[in-house]
mmCIF file of C-alpha atoms in Angstrom:
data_model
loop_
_atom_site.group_PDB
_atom_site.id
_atom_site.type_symbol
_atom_site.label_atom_id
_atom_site.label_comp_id
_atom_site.label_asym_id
_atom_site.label_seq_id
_atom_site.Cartn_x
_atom_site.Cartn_y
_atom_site.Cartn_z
ATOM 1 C CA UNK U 1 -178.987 21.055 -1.361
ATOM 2 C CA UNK U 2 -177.458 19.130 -4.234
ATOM 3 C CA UNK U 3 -175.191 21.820 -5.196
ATOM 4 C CA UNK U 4 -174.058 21.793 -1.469
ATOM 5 C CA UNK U 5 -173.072 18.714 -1.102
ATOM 6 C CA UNK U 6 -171.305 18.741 -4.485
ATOM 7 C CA UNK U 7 -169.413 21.174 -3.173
ATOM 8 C CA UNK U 8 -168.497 19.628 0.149
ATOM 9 C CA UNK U 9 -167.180 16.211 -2.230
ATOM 10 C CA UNK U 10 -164.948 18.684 -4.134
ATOM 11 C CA UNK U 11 -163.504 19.796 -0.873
ATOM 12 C CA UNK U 12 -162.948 16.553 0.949
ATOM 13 C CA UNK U 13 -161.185 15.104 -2.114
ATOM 14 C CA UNK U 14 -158.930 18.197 -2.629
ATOM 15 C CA UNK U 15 -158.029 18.062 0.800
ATOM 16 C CA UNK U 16 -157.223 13.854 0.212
ATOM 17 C CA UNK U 17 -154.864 15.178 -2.407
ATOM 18 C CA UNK U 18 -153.507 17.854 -0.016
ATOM 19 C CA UNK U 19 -152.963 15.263 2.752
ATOM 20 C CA UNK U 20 -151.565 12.604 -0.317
ATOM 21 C CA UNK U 21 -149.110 15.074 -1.835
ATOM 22 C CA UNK U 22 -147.868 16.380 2.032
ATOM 23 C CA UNK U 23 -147.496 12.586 2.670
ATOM 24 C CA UNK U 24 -144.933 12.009 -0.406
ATOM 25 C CA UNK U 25 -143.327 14.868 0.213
ATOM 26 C CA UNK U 26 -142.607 13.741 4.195
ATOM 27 C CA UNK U 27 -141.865 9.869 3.658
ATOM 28 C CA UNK U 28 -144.767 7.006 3.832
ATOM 29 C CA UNK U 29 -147.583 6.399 6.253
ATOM 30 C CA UNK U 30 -146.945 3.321 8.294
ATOM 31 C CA UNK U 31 -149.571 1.000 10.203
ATOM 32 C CA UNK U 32 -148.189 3.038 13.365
ATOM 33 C CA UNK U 33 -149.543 5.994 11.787
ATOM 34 C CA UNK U 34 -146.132 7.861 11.554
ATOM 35 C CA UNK U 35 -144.625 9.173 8.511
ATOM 36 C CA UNK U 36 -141.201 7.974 7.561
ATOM 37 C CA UNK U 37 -137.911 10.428 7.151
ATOM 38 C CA UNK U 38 -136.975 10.822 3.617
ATOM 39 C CA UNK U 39 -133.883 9.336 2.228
ATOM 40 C CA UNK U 40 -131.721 9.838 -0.811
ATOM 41 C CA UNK U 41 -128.496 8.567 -2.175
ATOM 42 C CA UNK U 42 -127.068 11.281 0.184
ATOM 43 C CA UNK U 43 -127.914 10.208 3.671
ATOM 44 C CA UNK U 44 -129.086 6.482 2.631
ATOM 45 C CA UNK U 45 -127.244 5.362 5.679
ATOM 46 C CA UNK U 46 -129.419 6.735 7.950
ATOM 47 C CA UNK U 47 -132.220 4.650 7.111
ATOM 48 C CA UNK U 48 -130.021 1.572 8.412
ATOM 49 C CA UNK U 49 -130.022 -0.139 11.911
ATOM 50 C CA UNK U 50 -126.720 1.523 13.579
ATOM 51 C CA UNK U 51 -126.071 -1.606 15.678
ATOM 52 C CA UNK U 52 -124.726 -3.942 12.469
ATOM 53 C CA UNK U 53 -121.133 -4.568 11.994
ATOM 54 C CA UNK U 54 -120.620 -2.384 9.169
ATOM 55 C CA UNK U 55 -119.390 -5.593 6.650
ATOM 56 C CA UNK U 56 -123.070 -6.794 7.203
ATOM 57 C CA UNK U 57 -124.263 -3.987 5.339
ATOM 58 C CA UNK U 58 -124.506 -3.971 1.534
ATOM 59 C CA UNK U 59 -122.313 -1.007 0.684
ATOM 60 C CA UNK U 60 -121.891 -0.218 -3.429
ATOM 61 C CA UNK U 61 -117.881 1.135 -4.021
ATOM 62 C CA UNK U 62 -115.820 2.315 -6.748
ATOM 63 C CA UNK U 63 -112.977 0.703 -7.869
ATOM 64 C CA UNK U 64 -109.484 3.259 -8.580
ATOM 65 C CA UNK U 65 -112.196 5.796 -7.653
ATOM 66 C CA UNK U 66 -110.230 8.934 -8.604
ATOM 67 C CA UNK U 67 -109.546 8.064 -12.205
ATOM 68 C CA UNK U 68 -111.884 10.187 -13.551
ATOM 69 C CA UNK U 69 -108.950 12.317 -15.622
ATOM 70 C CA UNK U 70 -105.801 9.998 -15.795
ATOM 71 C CA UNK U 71 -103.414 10.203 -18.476
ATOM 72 C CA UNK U 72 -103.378 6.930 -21.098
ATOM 73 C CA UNK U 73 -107.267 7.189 -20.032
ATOM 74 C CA UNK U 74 -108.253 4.158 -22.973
ATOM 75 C CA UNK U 75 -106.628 1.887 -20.734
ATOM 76 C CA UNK U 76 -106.626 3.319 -17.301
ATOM 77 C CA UNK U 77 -109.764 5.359 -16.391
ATOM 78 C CA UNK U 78 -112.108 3.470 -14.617
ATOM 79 C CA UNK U 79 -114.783 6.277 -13.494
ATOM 80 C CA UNK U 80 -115.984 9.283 -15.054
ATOM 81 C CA UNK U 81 -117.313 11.072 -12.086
ATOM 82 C CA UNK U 82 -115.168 12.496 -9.479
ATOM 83 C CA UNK U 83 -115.174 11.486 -5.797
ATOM 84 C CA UNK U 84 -117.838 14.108 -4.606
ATOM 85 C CA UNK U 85 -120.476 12.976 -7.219
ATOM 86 C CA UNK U 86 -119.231 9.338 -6.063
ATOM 87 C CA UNK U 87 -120.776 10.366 -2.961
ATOM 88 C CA UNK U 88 -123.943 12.243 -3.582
ATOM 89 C CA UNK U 89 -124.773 8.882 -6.034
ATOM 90 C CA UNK U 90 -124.680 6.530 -2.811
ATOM 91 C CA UNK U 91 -121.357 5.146 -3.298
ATOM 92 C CA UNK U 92 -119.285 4.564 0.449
ATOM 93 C CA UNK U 93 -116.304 2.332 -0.313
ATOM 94 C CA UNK U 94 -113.296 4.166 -2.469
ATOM 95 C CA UNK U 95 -110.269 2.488 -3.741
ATOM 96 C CA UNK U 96 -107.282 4.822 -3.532
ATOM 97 C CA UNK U 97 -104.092 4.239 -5.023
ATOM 98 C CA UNK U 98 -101.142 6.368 -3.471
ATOM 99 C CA UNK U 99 -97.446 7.073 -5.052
ATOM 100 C CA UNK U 100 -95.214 9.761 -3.869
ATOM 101 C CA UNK U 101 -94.687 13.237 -5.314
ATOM 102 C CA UNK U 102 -91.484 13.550 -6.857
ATOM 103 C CA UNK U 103 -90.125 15.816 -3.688
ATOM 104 C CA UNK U 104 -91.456 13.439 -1.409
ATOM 105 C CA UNK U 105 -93.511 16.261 -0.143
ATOM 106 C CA UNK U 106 -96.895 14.974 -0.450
ATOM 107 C CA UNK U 107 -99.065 11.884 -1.524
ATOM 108 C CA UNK U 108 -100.614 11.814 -5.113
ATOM 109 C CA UNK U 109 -103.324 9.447 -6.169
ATOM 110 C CA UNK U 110 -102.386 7.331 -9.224
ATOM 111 C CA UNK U 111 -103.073 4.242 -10.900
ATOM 112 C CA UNK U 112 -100.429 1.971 -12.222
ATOM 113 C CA UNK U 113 -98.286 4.595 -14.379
ATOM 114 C CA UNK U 114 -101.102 7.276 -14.921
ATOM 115 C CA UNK U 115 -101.850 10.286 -12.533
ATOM 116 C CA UNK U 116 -104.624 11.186 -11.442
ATOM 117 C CA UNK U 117 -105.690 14.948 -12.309
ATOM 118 C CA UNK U 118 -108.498 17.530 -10.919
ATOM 119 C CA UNK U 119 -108.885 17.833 -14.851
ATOM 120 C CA UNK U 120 -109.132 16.444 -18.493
ATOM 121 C CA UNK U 121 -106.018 18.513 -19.656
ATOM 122 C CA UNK U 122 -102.905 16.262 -19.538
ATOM 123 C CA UNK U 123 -100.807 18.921 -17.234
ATOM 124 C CA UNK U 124 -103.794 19.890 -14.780
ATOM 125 C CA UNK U 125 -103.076 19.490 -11.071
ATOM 126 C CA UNK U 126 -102.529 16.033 -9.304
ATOM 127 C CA UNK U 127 -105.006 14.762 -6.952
ATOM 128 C CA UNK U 128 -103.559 14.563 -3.345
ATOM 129 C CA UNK U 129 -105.044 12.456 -1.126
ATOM 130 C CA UNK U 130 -105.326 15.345 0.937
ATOM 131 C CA UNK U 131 -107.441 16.801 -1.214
ATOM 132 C CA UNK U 132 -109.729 13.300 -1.701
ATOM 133 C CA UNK U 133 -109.538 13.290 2.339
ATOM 134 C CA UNK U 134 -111.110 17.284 2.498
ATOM 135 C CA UNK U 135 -113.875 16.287 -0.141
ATOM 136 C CA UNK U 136 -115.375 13.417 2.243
ATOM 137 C CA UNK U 137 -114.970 15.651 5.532
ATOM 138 C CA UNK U 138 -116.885 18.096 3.674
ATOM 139 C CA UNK U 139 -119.106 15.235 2.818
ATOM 140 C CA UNK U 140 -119.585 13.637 5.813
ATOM 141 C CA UNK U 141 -120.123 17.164 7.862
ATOM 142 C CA UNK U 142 -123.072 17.894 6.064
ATOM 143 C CA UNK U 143 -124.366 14.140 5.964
ATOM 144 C CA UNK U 144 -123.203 12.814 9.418
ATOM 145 C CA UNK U 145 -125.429 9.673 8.929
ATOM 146 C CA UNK U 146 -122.623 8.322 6.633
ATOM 147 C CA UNK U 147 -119.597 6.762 6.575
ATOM 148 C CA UNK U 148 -116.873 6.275 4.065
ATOM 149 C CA UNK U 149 -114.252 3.514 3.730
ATOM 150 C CA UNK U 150 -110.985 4.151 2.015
ATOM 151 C CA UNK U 151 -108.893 1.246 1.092
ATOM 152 C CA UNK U 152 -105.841 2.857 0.588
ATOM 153 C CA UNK U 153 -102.883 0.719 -1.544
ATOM 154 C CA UNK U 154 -99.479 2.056 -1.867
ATOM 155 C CA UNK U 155 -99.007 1.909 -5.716
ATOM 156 C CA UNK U 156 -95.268 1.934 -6.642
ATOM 157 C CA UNK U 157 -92.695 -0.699 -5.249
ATOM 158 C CA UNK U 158 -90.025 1.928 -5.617
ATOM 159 C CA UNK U 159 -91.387 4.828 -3.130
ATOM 160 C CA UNK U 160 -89.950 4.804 0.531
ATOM 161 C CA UNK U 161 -92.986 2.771 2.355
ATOM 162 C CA UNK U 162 -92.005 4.497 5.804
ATOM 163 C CA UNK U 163 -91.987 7.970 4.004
ATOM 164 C CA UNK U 164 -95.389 6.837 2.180
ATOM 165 C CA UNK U 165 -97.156 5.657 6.089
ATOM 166 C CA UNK U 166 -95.182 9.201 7.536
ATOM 167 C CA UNK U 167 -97.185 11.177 5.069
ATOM 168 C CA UNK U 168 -100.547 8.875 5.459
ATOM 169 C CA UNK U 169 -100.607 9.313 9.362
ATOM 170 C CA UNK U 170 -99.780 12.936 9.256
ATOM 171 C CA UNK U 171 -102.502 13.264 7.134
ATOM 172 C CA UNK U 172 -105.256 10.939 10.494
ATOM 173 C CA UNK U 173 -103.374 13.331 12.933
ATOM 174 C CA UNK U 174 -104.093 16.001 11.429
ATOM 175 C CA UNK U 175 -108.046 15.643 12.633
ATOM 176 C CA UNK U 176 -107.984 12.155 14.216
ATOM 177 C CA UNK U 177 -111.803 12.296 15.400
ATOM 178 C CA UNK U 178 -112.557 12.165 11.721
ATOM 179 C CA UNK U 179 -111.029 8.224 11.187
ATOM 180 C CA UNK U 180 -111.872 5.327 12.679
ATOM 181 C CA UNK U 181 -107.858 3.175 12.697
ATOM 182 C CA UNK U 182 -108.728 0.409 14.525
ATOM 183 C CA UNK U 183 -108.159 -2.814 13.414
ATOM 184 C CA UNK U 184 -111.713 -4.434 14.134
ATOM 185 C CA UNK U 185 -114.849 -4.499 12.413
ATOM 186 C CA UNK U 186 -117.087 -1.354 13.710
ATOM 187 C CA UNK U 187 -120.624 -1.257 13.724
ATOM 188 C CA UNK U 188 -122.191 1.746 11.863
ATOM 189 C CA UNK U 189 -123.121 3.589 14.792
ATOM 190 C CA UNK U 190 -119.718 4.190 16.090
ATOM 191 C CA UNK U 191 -118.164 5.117 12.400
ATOM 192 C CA UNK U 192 -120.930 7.439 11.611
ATOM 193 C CA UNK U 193 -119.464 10.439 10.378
ATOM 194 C CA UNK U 194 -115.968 9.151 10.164
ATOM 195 C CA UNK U 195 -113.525 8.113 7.205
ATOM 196 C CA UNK U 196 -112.896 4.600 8.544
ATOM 197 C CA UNK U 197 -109.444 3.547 6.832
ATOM 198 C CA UNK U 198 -108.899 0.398 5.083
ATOM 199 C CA UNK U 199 -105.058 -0.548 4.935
ATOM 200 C CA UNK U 200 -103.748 -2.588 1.706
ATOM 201 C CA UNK U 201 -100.299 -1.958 3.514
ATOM 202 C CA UNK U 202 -98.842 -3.190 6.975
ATOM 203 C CA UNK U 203 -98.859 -0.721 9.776
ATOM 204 C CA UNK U 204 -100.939 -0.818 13.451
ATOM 205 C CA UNK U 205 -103.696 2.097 12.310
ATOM 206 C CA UNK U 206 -106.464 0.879 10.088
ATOM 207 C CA UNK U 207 -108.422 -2.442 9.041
ATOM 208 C CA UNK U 208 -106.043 -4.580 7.558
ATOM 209 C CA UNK U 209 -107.494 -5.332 4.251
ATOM 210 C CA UNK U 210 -104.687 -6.903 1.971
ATOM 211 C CA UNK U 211 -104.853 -9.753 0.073
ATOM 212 C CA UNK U 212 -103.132 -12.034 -2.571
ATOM 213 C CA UNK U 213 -103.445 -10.591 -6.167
ATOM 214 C CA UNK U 214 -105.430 -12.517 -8.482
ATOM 215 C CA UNK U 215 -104.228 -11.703 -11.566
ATOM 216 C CA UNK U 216 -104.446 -15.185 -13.168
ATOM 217 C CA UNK U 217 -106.573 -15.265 -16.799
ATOM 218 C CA UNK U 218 -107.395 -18.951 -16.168
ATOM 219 C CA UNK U 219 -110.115 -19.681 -13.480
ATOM 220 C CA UNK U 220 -109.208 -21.891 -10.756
ATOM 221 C CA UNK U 221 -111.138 -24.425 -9.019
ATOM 222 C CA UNK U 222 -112.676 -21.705 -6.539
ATOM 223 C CA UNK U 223 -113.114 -17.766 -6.616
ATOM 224 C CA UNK U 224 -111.254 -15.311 -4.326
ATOM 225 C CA UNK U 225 -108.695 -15.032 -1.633
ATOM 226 C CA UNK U 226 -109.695 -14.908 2.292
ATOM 227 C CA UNK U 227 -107.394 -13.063 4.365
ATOM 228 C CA UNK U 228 -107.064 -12.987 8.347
ATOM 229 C CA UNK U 229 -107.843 -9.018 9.644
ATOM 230 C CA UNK U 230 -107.328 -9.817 12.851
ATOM 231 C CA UNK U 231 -108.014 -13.108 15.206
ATOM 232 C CA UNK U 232 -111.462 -14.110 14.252
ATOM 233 C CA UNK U 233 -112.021 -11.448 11.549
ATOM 234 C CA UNK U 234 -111.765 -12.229 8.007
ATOM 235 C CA UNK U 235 -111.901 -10.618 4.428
ATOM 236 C CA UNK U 236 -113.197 -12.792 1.407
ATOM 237 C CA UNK U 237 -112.322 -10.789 -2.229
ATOM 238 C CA UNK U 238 -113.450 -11.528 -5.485
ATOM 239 C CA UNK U 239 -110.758 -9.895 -7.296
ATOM 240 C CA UNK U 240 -110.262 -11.625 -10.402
ATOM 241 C CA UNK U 241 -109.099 -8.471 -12.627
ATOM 242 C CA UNK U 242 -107.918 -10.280 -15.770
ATOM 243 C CA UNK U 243 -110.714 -12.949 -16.524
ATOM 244 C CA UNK U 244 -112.465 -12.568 -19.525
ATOM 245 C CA UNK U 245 -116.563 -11.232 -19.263
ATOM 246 C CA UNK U 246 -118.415 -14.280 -19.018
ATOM 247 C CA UNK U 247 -115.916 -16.033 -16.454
ATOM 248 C CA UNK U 248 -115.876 -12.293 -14.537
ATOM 249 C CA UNK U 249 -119.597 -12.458 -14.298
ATOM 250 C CA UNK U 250 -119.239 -16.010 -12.950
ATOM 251 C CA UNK U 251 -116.846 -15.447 -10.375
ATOM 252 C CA UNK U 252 -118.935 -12.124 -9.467
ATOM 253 C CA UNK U 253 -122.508 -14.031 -9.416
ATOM 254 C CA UNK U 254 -121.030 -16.928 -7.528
ATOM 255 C CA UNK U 255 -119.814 -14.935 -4.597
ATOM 256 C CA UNK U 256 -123.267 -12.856 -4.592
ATOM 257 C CA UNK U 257 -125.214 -16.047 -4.533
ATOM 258 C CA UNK U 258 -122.575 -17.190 -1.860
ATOM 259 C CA UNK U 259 -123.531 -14.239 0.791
ATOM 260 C CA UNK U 260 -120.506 -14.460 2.313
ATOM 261 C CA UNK U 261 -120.493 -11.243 4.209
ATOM 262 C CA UNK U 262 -121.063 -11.553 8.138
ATOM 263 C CA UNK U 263 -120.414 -9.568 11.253
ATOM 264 C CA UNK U 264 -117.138 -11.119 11.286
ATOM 265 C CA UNK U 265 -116.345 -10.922 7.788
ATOM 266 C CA UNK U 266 -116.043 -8.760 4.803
ATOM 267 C CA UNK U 267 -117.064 -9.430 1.548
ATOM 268 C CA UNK U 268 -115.234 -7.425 -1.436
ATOM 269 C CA UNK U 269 -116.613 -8.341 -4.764
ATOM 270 C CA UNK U 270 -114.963 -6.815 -7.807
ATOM 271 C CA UNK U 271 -117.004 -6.174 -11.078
ATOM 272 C CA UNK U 272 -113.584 -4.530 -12.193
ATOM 273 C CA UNK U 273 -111.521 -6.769 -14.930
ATOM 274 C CA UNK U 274 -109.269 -5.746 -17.975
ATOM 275 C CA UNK U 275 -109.206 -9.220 -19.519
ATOM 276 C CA UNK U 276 -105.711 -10.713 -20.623
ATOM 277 C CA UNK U 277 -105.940 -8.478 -23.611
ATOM 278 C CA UNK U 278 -102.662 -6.654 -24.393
ATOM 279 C CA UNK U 279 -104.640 -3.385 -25.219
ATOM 280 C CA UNK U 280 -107.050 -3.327 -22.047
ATOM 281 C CA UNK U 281 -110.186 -0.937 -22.329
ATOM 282 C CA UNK U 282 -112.011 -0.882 -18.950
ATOM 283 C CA UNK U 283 -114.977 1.021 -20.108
ATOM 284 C CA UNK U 284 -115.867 -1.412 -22.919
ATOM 285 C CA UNK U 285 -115.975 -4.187 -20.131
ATOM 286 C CA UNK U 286 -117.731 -2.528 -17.522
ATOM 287 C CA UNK U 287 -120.671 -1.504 -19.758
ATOM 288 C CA UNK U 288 -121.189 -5.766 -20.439
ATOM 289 C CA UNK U 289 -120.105 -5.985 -16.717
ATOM 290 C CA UNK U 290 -122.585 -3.698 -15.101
ATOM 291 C CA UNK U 291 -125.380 -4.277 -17.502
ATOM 292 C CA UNK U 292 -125.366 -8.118 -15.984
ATOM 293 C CA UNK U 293 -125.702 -6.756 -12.681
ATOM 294 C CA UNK U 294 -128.382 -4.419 -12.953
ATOM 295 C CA UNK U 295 -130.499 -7.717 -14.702
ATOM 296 C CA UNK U 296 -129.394 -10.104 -11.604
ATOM 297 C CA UNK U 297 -131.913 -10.441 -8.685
ATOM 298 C CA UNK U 298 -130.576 -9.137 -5.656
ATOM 299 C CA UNK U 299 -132.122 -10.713 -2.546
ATOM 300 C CA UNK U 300 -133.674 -8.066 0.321
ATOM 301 C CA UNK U 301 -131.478 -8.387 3.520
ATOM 302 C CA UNK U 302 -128.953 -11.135 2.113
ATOM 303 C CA UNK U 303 -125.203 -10.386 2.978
ATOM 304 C CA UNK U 304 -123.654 -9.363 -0.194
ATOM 305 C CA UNK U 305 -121.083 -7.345 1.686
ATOM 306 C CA UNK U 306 -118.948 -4.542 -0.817
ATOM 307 C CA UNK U 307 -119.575 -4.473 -4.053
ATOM 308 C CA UNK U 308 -117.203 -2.575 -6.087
ATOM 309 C CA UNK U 309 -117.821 -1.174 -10.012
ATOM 310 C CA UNK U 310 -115.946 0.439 -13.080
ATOM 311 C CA UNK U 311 -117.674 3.465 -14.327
ATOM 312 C CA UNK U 312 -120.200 3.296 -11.425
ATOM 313 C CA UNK U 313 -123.670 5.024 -11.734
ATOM 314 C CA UNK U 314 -126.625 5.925 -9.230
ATOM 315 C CA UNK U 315 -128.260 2.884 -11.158
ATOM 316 C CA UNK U 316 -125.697 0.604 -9.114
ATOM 317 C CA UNK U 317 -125.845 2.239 -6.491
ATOM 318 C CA UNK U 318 -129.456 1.903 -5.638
ATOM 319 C CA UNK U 319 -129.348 -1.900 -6.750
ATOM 320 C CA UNK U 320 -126.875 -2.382 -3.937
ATOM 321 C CA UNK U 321 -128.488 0.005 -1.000
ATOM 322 C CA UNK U 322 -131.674 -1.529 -1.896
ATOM 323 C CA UNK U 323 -130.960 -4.810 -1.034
ATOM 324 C CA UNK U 324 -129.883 -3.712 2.398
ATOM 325 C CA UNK U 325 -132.964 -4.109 5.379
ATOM 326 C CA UNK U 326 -133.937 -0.666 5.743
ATOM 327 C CA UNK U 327 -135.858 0.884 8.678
ATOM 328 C CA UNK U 328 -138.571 3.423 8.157
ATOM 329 C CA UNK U 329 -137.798 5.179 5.424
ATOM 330 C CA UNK U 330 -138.855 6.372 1.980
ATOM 331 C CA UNK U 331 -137.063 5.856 -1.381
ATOM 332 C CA UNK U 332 -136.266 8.928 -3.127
ATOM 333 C CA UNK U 333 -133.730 8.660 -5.977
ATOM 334 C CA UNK U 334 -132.416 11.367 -8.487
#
């Protein structure tokens, strides 16, 4: 009898473990009773409430996000993943810079004097931005829970600006029910799916995200520019790009602790910063840069609107989804 009810113990907790394991593998239990749907860095969108304005979500970005192989890297790489492992590490806001080819013909991606190239060998292809456009429709058709901001800046003075917007809206026509071009601030629901273009440049498609450059070394009496979108829309920035690390991380923590972000306003805050120093080195700062961030507190369902890194990692990422208010769903990170 003994022996038969040993038996029976050994089979009710095996099948606890069963149920346990089948549990983790589906999401978590919830007082309701229902299991939750998974989420990863992939598809962490869809564990957010598709009614908010999409700059009241906390949205992790890259800044000159196709720098990955640039020539004169030591001072103008900023990432060293491309734009598809951007994505699949949770990142949804991309900073494009866009020059002309030297025929006109087509758009390349660039930053300041350096190209951008599909590879580390100085004479590889240019990146097009139709190619960094075909990489987030591929994207965003097999994760249509997302959506993808590009803030697109035209890069060199000397190009033809109507040649450079000819070129950019050929590009939207091309498959116009994958951009959202109005100038408003969507909520997710409707941009789901969709490359929803941010403007540094004037023209009547896109959110109109420019602002004054902040390229001062000495800090002023208060952080940022805010910019009118539209009537009643705003953008705040944090762009200070040449302060040295412990001012950067000051103007950075001051406009996280600020919360600035709203359903009527964007908040952009910049890790990004090559000091004043005559012989910048990005990665060197971002390494100090992101190490402060990952240590800094981030408060669960505060507004800290777009926040934007050097040399991004999943690590960042997840530090900014996570302090979004998520629905039912379960944490699952590489």
């Amino acid at each position: 009898m003994r022996k038969a009810s040993k038996v029976v113990l050994v089979m009710l907790l095996f099948a606890g473990v069963v149920a346990c394991a089948l549990v983790c593998m589906s999401g978590i239990l919830y007082p309701d009773g229902k299991a939750s749907a998974p989420y990863e860095p992939q598809n962490w969108m869809s564990a957010l409430d598709g009614s908010k304005k999409l700059s009241e979500l906390n949205i992790p970005g890259t800044h000159d996000s196709a720098t990955r192989y640039i020539n004169f890297a030591y001072f103008l790489q900023d990432q060293n993943t491309d734009i598809r492992a951007q994505l699949e590490s949770g990142f949804r806001y991309f900073d494009l810079r866009v020059k002309l080819a030297k025929d006109a013909s087509d758009l390349c991606l660039c930053h300041n004097f350096g190209d951008c190239r599909t590879k580390k060998f100085l004479f590889s292809k240019k990146i097009l931005f139709k190619d960094v456009v075909a990489i987030a429709a591929r994207y965003l058709a097999e994760h249509n829970s997302e959506a993808v901001i590009f803030a697109v800046k035209h890069e060199h003075a000397a190009d033809d600006m109507a040649k450079v917007k000819e070129l950019l809206n050929s590009c939207i026509d091309e498959n116009e029910l994958l951009w959202y071009i109005k100038n408003d601030i969507p909520t997710l629901d409707e941009v789901r799916g969709k490359i929803v273009l941010a403007r540094r440049y004037d023209d009547e498609r896109g959110i109109n995200f420019q602002w004054k450059d902040q390229g001062d070394c000495e800090m002023p009496t208060a952080y940022g520019d805010e910019a009118i979108i539209t009537s009643g829309l705003y953008l705040f920035v944090q762009d200070c790009y040449r302060y040295d690390i412990a001012d950067k991380w000051r103007a950075v923590e001051t406009v996280l602790d600020a919360c600035a972000a709203s359903d009527t306003a964007f908040s952009l805050n910049f890790l990004s910063t090559v000091t004043c120093s005559p012989l910048p080195h990005p990665k060197k700062y971002a390494a100090q840069m992101n190490a402060r961030f990952l240590e800094k507190q981030l408060q669960k369902g505060a507004r800290y609107g777009i926040v934007i890194f050097d040399f991004a990692t999943t690590a960042l990422a997840q530090h900014v989804i996570e302090s979004n208010s998520m629905q039912q769903a379960r944490r699952k990170w590489k």
